[in-house]
Structure formats: structure tokens, C-alpha cells
XYZ file of C-alpha atoms in Angstrom:
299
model
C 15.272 -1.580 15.264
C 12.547 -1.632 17.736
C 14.620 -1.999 21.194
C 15.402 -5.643 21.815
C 17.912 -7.665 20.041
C 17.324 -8.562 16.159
C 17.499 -11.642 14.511
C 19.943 -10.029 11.680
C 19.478 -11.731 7.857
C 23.098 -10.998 5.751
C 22.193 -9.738 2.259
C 23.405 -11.726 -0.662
C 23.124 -8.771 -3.375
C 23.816 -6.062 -0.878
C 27.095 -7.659 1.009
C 28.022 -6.207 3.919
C 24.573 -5.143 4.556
C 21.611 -7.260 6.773
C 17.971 -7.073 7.207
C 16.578 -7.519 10.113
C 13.752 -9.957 10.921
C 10.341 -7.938 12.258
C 10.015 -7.323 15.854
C 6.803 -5.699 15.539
C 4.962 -3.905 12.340
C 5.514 -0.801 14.474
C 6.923 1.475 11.933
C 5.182 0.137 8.607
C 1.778 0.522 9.947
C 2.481 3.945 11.311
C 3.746 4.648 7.762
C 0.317 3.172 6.659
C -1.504 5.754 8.587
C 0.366 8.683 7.212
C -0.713 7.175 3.761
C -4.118 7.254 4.430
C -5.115 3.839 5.496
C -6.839 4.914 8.142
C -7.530 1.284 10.000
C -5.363 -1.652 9.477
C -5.133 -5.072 11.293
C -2.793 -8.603 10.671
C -2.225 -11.216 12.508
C 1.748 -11.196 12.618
C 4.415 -12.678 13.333
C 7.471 -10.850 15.256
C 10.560 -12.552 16.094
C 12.935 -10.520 18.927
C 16.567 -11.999 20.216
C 15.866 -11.830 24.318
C 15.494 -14.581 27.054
C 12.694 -16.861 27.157
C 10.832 -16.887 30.959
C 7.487 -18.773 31.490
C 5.217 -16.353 29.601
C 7.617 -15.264 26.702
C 8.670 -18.345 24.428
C 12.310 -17.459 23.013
C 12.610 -15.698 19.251
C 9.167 -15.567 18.126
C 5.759 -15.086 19.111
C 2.169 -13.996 17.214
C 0.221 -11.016 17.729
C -3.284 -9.067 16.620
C -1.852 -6.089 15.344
C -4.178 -2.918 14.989
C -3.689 0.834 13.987
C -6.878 3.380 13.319
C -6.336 7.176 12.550
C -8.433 9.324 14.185
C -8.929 7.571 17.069
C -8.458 8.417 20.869
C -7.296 6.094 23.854
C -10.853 5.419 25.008
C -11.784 4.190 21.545
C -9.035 1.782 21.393
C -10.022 0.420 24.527
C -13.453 -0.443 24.263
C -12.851 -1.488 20.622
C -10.673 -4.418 21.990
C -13.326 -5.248 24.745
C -15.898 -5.773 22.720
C -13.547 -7.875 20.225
C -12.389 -10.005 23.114
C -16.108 -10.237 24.686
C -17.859 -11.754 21.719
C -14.339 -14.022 20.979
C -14.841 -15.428 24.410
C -18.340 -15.579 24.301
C -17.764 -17.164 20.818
C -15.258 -20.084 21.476
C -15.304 -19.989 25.236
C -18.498 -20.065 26.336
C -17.473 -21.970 29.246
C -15.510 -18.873 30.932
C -16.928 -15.641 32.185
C -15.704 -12.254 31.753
C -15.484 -10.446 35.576
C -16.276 -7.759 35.110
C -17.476 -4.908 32.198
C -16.175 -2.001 31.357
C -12.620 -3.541 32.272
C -11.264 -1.489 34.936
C -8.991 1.161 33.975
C -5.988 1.192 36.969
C -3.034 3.723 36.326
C 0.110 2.775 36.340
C 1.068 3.713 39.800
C -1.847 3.128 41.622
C -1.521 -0.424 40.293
C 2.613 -0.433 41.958
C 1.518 0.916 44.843
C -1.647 -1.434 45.406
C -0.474 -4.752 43.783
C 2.927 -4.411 43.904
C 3.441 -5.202 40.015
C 1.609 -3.515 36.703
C -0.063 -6.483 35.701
C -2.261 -7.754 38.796
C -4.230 -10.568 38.963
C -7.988 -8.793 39.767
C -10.146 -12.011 39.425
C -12.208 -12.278 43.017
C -11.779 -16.001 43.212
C -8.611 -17.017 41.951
C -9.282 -19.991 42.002
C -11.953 -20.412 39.781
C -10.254 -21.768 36.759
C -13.611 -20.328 34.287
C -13.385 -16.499 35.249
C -11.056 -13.844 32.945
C -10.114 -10.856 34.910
C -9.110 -7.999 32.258
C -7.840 -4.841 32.991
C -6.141 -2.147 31.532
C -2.940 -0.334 33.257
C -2.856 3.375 31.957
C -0.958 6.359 32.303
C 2.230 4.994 32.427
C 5.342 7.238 32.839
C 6.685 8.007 29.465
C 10.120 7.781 30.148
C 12.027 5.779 32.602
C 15.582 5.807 33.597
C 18.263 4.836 31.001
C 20.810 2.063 32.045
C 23.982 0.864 30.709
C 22.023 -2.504 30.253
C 19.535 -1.302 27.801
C 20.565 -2.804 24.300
C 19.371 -0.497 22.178
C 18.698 3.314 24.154
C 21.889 2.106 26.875
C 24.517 4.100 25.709
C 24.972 5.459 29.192
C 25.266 9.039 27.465
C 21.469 10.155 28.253
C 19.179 9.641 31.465
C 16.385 8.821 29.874
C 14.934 5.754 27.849
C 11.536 5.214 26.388
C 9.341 2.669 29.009
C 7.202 2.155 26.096
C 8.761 2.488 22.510
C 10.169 6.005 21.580
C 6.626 6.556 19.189
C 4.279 6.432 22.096
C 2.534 10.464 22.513
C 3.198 12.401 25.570
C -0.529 13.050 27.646
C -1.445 16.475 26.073
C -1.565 17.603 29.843
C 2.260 16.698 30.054
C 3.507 18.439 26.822
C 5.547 21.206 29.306
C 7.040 19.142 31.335
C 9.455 17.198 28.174
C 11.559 20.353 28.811
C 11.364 21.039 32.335
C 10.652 17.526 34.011
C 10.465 14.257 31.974
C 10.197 12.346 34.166
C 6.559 13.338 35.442
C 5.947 13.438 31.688
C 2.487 10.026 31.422
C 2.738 8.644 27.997
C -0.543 7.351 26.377
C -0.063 3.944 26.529
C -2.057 0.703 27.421
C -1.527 -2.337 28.814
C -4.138 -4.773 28.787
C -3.449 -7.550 31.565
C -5.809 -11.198 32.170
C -5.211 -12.891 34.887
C -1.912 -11.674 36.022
C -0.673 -11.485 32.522
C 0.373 -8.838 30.466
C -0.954 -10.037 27.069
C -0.636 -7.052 25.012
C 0.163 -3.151 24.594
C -0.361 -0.684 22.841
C -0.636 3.568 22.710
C -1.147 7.140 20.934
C 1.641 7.668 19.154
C 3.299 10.763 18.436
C 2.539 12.602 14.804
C 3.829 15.681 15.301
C 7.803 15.990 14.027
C 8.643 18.221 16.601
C 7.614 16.412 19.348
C 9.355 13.321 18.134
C 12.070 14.949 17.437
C 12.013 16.067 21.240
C 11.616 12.475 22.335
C 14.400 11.272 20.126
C 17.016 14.320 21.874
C 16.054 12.997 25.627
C 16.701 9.263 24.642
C 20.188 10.498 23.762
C 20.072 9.600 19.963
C 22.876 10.263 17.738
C 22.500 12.298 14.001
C 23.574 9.021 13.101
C 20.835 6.738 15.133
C 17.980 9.716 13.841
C 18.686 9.183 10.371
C 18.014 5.536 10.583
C 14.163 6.593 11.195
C 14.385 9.094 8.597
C 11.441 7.553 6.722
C 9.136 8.180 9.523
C 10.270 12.063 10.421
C 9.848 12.519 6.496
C 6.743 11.553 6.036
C 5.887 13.343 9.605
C 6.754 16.880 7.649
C 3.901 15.949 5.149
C 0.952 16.039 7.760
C 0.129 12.893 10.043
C -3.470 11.857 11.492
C -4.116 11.615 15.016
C -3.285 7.498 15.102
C -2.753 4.378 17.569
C -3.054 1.364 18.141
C -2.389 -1.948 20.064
C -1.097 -5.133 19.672
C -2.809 -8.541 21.741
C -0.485 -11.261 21.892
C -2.396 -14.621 20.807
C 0.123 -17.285 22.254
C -0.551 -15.218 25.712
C -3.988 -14.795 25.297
C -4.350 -18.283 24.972
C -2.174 -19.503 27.423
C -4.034 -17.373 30.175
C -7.460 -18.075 28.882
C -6.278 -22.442 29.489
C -4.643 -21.855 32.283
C -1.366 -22.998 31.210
C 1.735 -22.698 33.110
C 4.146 -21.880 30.118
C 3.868 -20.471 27.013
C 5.441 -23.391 25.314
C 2.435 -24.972 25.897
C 0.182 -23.255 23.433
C 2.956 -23.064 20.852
C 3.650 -25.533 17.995
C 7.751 -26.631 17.752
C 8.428 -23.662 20.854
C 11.951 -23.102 20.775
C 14.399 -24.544 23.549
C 15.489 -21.912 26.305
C 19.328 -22.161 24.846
C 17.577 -21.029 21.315
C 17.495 -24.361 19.393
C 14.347 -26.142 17.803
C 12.551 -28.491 18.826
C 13.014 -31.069 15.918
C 15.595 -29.445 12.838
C 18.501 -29.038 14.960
C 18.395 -25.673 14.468
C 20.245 -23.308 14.272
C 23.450 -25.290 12.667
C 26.945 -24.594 10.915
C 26.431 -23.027 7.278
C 28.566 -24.642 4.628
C 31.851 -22.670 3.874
C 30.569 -21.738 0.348
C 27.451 -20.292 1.819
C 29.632 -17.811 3.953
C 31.395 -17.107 1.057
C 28.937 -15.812 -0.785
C 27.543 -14.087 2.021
C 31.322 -12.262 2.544
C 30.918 -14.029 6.170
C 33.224 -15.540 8.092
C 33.216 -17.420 11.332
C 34.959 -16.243 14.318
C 35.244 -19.147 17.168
């Protein structure tokens, strides 16, 4: 579980049991880290259950996916400029880049000035050929906990992750889990084109204690800790400094074209109602299938 809705998978040897398709690497390559790998990349697929809108296609979508130990936030930053510098200098030479270093805006500078935390900052907008990036930092760590949230909502705490519950308090903010959370910034980073949010990322936490911490203000059950087990485990045995971030591709390209939708830069997109676009999928599995899964369909 990674905080939307999962695309569940019923085990045939296991019954009763159900895997759940990947809505990000987040955990594995974390996991990677505390093995020693100390820099890992993959172009991968994630697949998350929530509403399609005109720059997130329904059930799927493709990312760059990078974790390095030993790294700070600055590092990860200009890493990914000068990876997204030479790939538009490489395949769009057409387009110019507005502006270098990207500007770093924090979080509430960028609510307070554009009114949103993923402005458009291009100076002539429009002028189809120029890429405004940017990168929106120091982001509250926390943010209030509704009924509505689907995987943190269970009403019982006042406090749910804004980024994912692995992103690393600001060292500067460490006090202020016990006595104010809410002022607590996490180490996160957004990087926005155009008006687009086309990817995320952060420092994430590798000290058990502090996660632990995190996990108690989010309102988690013994029950809902021991499902990330694996990760407080292997936090006991000694964790490297790590983080990473994550570039969406189908965004990246749909704000580098200047499409309108990202069904436009998507092969076989999904409908909005969650069917394909030429299998007739999804569609009613044959009663001996359910049997075998031990399923059975309630109408």
C-alpha cells in the first residue's frame, strides 16, 4: 500500500490472499538502498485505482524512477536538470529551457504568489517552444487528515502524510514532530513544467525512530505497522542517508507537445469509466475461474 487505491490480484496458491499491483517501486528501492545498492534507476510502470482528470490518465501511468544513497536534496536536483537539459537539447532541439539553475520556490511562497504549487513561470506563455521548470520545496510534512483519505482517513488521527509517510522531516524541524507537526517542512520536491506537476520526489527517513514517530502521528494501528515490517527491520540494521525522485514520462511528454490531455501521449489510454480502449476490458470471469480463485460475485 502506497496511499491510493490498489488494483488487488487474488492468489491462486495462497486463497484468500491478493497481491497488489505496484503503485510506485517506493518500498523495494528503499529496501535496495539498505542493501547496498547505492544508485538505482527503471523506467516503471505503476498502476493506482483513482479518477482520471486531464493530466492523470486512469490506472496506469510510466515513470523514471531514481534512488542514490548518500545523497542530499541539492544533489538530486541538479542531477535531474542536467538529465532533462541534455534530453531536451537531445530530441528537442526545437524548445528552449527558460531559465538555469531552475528556480527553487517553497511551497508557500508559491500558494501565496501563484495561487497553486505548480505555477506556470514561462515569461511568454504563449510561446509554444519555451519549458519553464521549477522546483516547489519545503513542503509541509504533514497535512490535515480527513475522513476522505483512503488509506491514512480513519478519522482517528489529525494528521496525514502530504507526501508519502517515508519522506524525512528538515533536520531544522526534528523538535517540532512532538510539539508542533504541523510547522514540521518535509524534504520533498516537486518538479513542475509549464504548469504541470510532472514528478516528485524527497529524503526519506532512515532512522527507525523517526519513522516510527511518523507512523504514531498518521494514526497507524500495531496492525497497519506490521504490514511495513520489512522496512522498520531492515531500518534496525543501519540505513544510508538515501532519496530519490520519480519524473513521470507520459507528463513530461505531454507538457513538452503541448497537449491538452494525457490520453494523448498514451498508447490504448484507458476510458474515464475504467474500460479499454479496444479488449473490452475489464469483463465477467468465467464461473470456474472464480472458483478456483474461492471468489464469488456479489451484484
Amino acid at each position: 500500500p502506497e496511499g491510493a487505491r490498489d488494483f488487488i490480484v487474488p492468489s491462486r496458491l495462497q486463497p484468500g490472499k491478493f497481491y497488489a499491483l505496484p503503485q510506485s517501486p517506493q518500498q523495494y528501492k528503499q529496501l535496495l538502498m539498505v542493501a547496498g545498492f547505492e544508485r538505482y534507476f527503471q523506467i516503471s510502470r505503476c498502476f493506482r485505482d483513482e479518477d482520471p482528470r486531464a493530466d492523470r490518465a486512469y490506472g496506469e501511468f510510466t515513470q523514471l524512477d531514481l534512488e542514490m544513497s548518500f545523497v542530499t536534496q541539492e544533489d538530486i536536483l541538479i542531477l535531474v536538470e542536467e538529465l532533462f537539459a541534455d534530453l531536451v537539447n537531445e530530441v528537442f532541439p526545437e524548445k528552449t529551457i527558460a531559465a538555469s539553475p531552475w528556480p527553487r520556490i517553497p511551497h508557500g511562497q508559491a500558494k501565496e504568489k501563484y495561487g497553486n504549487d505548480k505555477p506556470d513561470v514561462r515569461k511568454n506563455k504563449n510561446d509554444k517552444d519555451e519549458l519553464a521548470f521549477a522546483w516547489i520545496v519545503d513542503f509541509p510534512l504533514f497535512t490535515q487528515q480527513t475522513k476522505k483519505d483512503y488509506f491514512y482517513g480513519s478519522g482517528a488521527a489529525q494528521w496525514a502524510p502530504s507526501h508519502h509517510m517515508f519522506t524525512a522531516p528538515h533536520p531544522d524541524d526534528l523538535s517540532l514532530l512532538t510539539s508542533d507537526p504541523g510547522k514540521v517542512r518535509g524534504l520533498q520536491h516537486d518538479l513542475v513544467l509549464n504548469g504541470y506537476e510532472i514528478g516528485g520526489g524527497s529524503i526519506r527517513i532512515h532512522q527507525p525512530e523517526i519513522q516510527e514517530k511518523v507512523f504514531d502521528l498518521i494514526g497507524f494501528s500495531e496492525k497497519q505497522k506490521r504490514e511495513f515490517s520489512h522496512m522498520l527491520t531492515a531500518f534496525k540494521y543501519g540505513v544510508p542517508p538515501h532519496g530519490g525522485v520519480a519524473p513521470g514520462i507520459d507528463r513530461f511528454l505531454m507538457a513538452v507537445l503541448g497537449e491538452p490531455s494525457l490520453r494523448e501521449v498514451i498508447a490504448f489510454p484507458m476510458t474515464a469509466g475504467g474500460t479499454t480502449a479496444v479488449m473490452e476490458a475489464p469483463s465477467e470471469a468465467e464461473g470456474q475461474q472464480l472458483k478456483e480463485l474461492g471468489l464469488k460475485v456479489v451484484k
